GROMACS .gro file of C-alpha atoms in nm:
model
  192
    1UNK     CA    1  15.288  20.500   8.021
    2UNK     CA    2  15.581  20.430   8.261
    3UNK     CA    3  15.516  20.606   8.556
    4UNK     CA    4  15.256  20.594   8.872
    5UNK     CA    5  15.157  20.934   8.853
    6UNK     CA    6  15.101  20.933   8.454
    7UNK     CA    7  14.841  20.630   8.653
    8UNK     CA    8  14.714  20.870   8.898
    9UNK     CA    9  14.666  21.111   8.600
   10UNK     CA   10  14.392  20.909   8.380
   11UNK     CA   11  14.223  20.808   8.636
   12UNK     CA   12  14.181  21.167   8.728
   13UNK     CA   13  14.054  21.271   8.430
   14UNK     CA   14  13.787  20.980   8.494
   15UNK     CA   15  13.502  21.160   8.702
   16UNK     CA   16  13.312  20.807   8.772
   17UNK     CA   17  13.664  20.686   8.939
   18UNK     CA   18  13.739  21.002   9.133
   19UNK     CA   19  13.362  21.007   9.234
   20UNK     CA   20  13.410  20.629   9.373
   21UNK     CA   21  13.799  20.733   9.527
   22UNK     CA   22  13.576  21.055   9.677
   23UNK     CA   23  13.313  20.803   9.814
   24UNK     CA   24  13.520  20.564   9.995
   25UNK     CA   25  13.745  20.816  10.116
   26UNK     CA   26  13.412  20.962  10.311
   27UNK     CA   27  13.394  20.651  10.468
   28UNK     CA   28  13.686  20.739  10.666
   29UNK     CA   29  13.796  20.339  10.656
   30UNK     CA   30  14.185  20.245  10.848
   31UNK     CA   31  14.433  20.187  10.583
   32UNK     CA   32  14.164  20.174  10.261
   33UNK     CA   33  14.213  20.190   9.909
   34UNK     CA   34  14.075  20.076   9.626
   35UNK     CA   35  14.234  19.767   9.437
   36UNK     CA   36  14.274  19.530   9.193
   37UNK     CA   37  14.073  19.526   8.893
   38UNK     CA   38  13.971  19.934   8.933
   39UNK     CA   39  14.322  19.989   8.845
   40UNK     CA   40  14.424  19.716   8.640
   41UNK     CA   41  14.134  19.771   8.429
   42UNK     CA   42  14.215  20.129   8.325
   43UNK     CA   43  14.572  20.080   8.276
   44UNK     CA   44  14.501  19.832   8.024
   45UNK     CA   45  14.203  19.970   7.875
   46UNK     CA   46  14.406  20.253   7.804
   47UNK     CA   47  14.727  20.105   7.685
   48UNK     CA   48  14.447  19.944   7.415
   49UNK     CA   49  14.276  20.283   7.354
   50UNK     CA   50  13.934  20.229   7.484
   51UNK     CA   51  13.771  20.394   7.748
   52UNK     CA   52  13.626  20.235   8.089
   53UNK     CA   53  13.439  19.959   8.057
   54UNK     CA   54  13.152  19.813   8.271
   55UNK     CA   55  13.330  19.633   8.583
   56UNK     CA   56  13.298  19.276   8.815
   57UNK     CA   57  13.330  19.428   9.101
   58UNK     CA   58  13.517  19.741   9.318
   59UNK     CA   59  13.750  19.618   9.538
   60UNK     CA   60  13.721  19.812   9.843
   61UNK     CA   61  13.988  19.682  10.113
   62UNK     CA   62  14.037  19.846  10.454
   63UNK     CA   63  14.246  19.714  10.707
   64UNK     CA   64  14.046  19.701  11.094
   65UNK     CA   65  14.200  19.434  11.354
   66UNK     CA   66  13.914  19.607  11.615
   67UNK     CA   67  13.576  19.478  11.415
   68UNK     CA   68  13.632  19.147  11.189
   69UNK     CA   69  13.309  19.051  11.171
   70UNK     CA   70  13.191  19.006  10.805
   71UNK     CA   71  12.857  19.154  10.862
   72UNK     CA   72  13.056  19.504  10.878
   73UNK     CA   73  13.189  19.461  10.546
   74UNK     CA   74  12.837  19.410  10.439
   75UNK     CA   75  12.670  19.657  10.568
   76UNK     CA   76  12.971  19.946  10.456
   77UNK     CA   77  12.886  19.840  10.117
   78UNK     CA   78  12.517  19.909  10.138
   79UNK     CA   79  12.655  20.282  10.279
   80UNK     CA   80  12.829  20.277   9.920
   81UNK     CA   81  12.558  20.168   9.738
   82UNK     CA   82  12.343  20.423   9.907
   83UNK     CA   83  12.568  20.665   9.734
   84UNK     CA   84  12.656  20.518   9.436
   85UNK     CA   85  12.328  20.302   9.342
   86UNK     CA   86  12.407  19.984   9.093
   87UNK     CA   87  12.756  19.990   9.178
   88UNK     CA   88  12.913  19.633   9.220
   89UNK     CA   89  13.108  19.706   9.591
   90UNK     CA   90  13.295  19.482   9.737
   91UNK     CA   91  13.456  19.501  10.064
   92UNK     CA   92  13.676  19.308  10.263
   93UNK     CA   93  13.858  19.410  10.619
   94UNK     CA   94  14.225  19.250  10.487
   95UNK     CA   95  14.273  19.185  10.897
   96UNK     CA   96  14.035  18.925  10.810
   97UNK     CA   97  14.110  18.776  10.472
   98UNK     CA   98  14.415  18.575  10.589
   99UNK     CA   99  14.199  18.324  10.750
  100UNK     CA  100  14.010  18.315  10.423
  101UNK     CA  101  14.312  18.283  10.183
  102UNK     CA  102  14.481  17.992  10.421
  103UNK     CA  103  14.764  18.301  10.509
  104UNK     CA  104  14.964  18.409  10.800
  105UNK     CA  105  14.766  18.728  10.959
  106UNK     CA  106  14.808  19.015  10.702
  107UNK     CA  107  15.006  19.348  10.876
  108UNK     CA  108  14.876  19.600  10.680
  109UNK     CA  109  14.644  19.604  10.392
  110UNK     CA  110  14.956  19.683  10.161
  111UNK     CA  111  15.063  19.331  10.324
  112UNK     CA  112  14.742  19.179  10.194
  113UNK     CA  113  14.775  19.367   9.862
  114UNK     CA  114  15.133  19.195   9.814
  115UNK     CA  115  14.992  18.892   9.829
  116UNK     CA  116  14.684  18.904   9.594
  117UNK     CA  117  14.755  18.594   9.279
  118UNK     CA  118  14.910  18.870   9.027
  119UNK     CA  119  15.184  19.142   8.991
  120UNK     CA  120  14.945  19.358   8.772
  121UNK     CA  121  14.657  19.311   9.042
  122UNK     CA  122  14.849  19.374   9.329
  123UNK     CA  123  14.801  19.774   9.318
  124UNK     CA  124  14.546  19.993   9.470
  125UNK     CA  125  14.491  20.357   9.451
  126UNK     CA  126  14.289  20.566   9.734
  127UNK     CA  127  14.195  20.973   9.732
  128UNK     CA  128  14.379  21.106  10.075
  129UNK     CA  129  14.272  21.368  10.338
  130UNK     CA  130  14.378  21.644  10.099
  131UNK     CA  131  14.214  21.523   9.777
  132UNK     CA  132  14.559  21.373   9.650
  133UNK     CA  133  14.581  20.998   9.496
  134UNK     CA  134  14.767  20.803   9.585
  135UNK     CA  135  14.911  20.432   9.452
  136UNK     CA  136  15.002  20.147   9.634
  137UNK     CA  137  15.192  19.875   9.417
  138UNK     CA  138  15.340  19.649   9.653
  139UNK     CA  139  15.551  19.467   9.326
  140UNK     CA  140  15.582  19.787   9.108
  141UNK     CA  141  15.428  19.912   8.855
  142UNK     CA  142  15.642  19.757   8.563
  143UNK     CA  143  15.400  19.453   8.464
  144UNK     CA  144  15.095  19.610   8.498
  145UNK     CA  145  15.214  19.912   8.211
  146UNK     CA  146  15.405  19.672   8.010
  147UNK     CA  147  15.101  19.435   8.023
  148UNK     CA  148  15.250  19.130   8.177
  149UNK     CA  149  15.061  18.904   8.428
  150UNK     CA  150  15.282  18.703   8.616
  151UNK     CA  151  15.221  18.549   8.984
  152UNK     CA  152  15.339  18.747   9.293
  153UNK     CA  153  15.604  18.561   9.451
  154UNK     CA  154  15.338  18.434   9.712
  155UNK     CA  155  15.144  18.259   9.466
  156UNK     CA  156  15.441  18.124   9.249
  157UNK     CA  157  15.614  18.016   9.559
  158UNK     CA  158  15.342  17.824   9.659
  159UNK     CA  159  15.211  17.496   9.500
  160UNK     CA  160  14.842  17.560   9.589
  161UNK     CA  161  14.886  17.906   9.551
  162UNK     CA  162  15.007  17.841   9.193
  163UNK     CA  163  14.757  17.609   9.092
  164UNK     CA  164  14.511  17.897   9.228
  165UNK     CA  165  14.720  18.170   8.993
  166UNK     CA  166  14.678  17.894   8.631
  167UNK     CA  167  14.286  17.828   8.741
  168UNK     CA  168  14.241  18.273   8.736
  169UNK     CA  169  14.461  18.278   8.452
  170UNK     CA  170  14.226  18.065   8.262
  171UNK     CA  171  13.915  18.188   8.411
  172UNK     CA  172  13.977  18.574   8.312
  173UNK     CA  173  14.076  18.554   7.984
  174UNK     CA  174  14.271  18.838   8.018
  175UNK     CA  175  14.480  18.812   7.701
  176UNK     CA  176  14.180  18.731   7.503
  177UNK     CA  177  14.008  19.090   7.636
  178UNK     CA  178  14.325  19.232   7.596
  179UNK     CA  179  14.531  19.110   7.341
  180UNK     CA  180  14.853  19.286   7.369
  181UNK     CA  181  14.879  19.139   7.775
  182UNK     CA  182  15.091  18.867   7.794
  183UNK     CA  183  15.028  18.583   8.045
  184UNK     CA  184  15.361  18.423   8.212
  185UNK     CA  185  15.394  18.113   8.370
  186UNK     CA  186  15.589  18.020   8.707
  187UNK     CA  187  15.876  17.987   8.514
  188UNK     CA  188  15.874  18.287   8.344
  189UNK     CA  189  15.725  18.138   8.035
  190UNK     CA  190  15.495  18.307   7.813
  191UNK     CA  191  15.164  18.095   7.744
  192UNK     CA  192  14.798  18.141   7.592
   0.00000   0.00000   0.00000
């Protein structure tokens, strides 16, 4: 796997992703995609040969300056659970989020996106008007299909931001999920 639309092409052939692309697309949300882990995760479960696995959560990020009040986010993802029941939604307006991560105001939600703790994270993927995907990957898509996790130059740039990046590194456990991924360092050095 070395390209985004060999990406775009498994999770095609997953109808419980393209059902949840289909779903938020209905919505009808500025500048929204689905991120993070829903990507991530199927990359990597498929580099390892196993199918889709339960998930945390569905990232659902939108990008609204007109309505930042976090009751909207809240009650969009009852709309989604309404049509996908048991599903673990999460949404968050990114024009928002700054104030929540310490940030600058985001610009766009690919702004936001570019700024999440890790390379491999930082991508999104989103059904469009004419039933298209399409990828977002603000850093690339070279560490998340060689299954490296290294901090986005935000996070490695910045000393809480990097302490943040270590603390998920340990939490996740990615490496021990997945054991071919290989965690990096700030400095570019490869650790357990």
């Amino acid at each position: 796997m070395k390209t985004e639309s060999e990406i775009t092409e498994i999770i095609k052939n997953d109808p419980w992703m393209m059902n949840i692309l289909q779903v938020t697309a209905e919505l009808g949300l500025p500048d929204c995609w689905v991120c993070a882990g829903f990507v991530r995760n199927k990359v990597w479960n498929h580099l390892h040969g196993r199918g889709r696995e339960p998930m945390n959560d569905i990232d659902v990020v939108y990008y609204d300056t007109s309505d930042t009040d976090e009751e909207t986010e809240k009650k969009i993802e009852l709309q989604l659970l309404k049509s996908v029941p048991h599903a673990p939604w999460s949404v968050k307006n990114q024009a928002r989020m700054h104030e929540v991560n310490g940030d600058e105001p985001y610009a766009s939600t690919a702004d936001a996106i570019s700024k999440f703790p890790e390379t491999a994270t930082s991508v999104a993927v989103r059904m469009n008007d004419s039933q298209a995907l399409q990828l977002l990957a603000p850093w690339g898509i070279k560490d998340l299909v060689n299954l490296e996790v290294r901090p986005t130059p935000h996070f490695k740039e910045m000393p809480p931001g990097y302490t943040v990046y270590e603390k998920r590194i340990q939490e996740k456990g990615w490496n021990k999920k997945w054991p071919m991924v290989k965690v990096f360092s700030r400095g570019g050095v490869l650790y357990d």
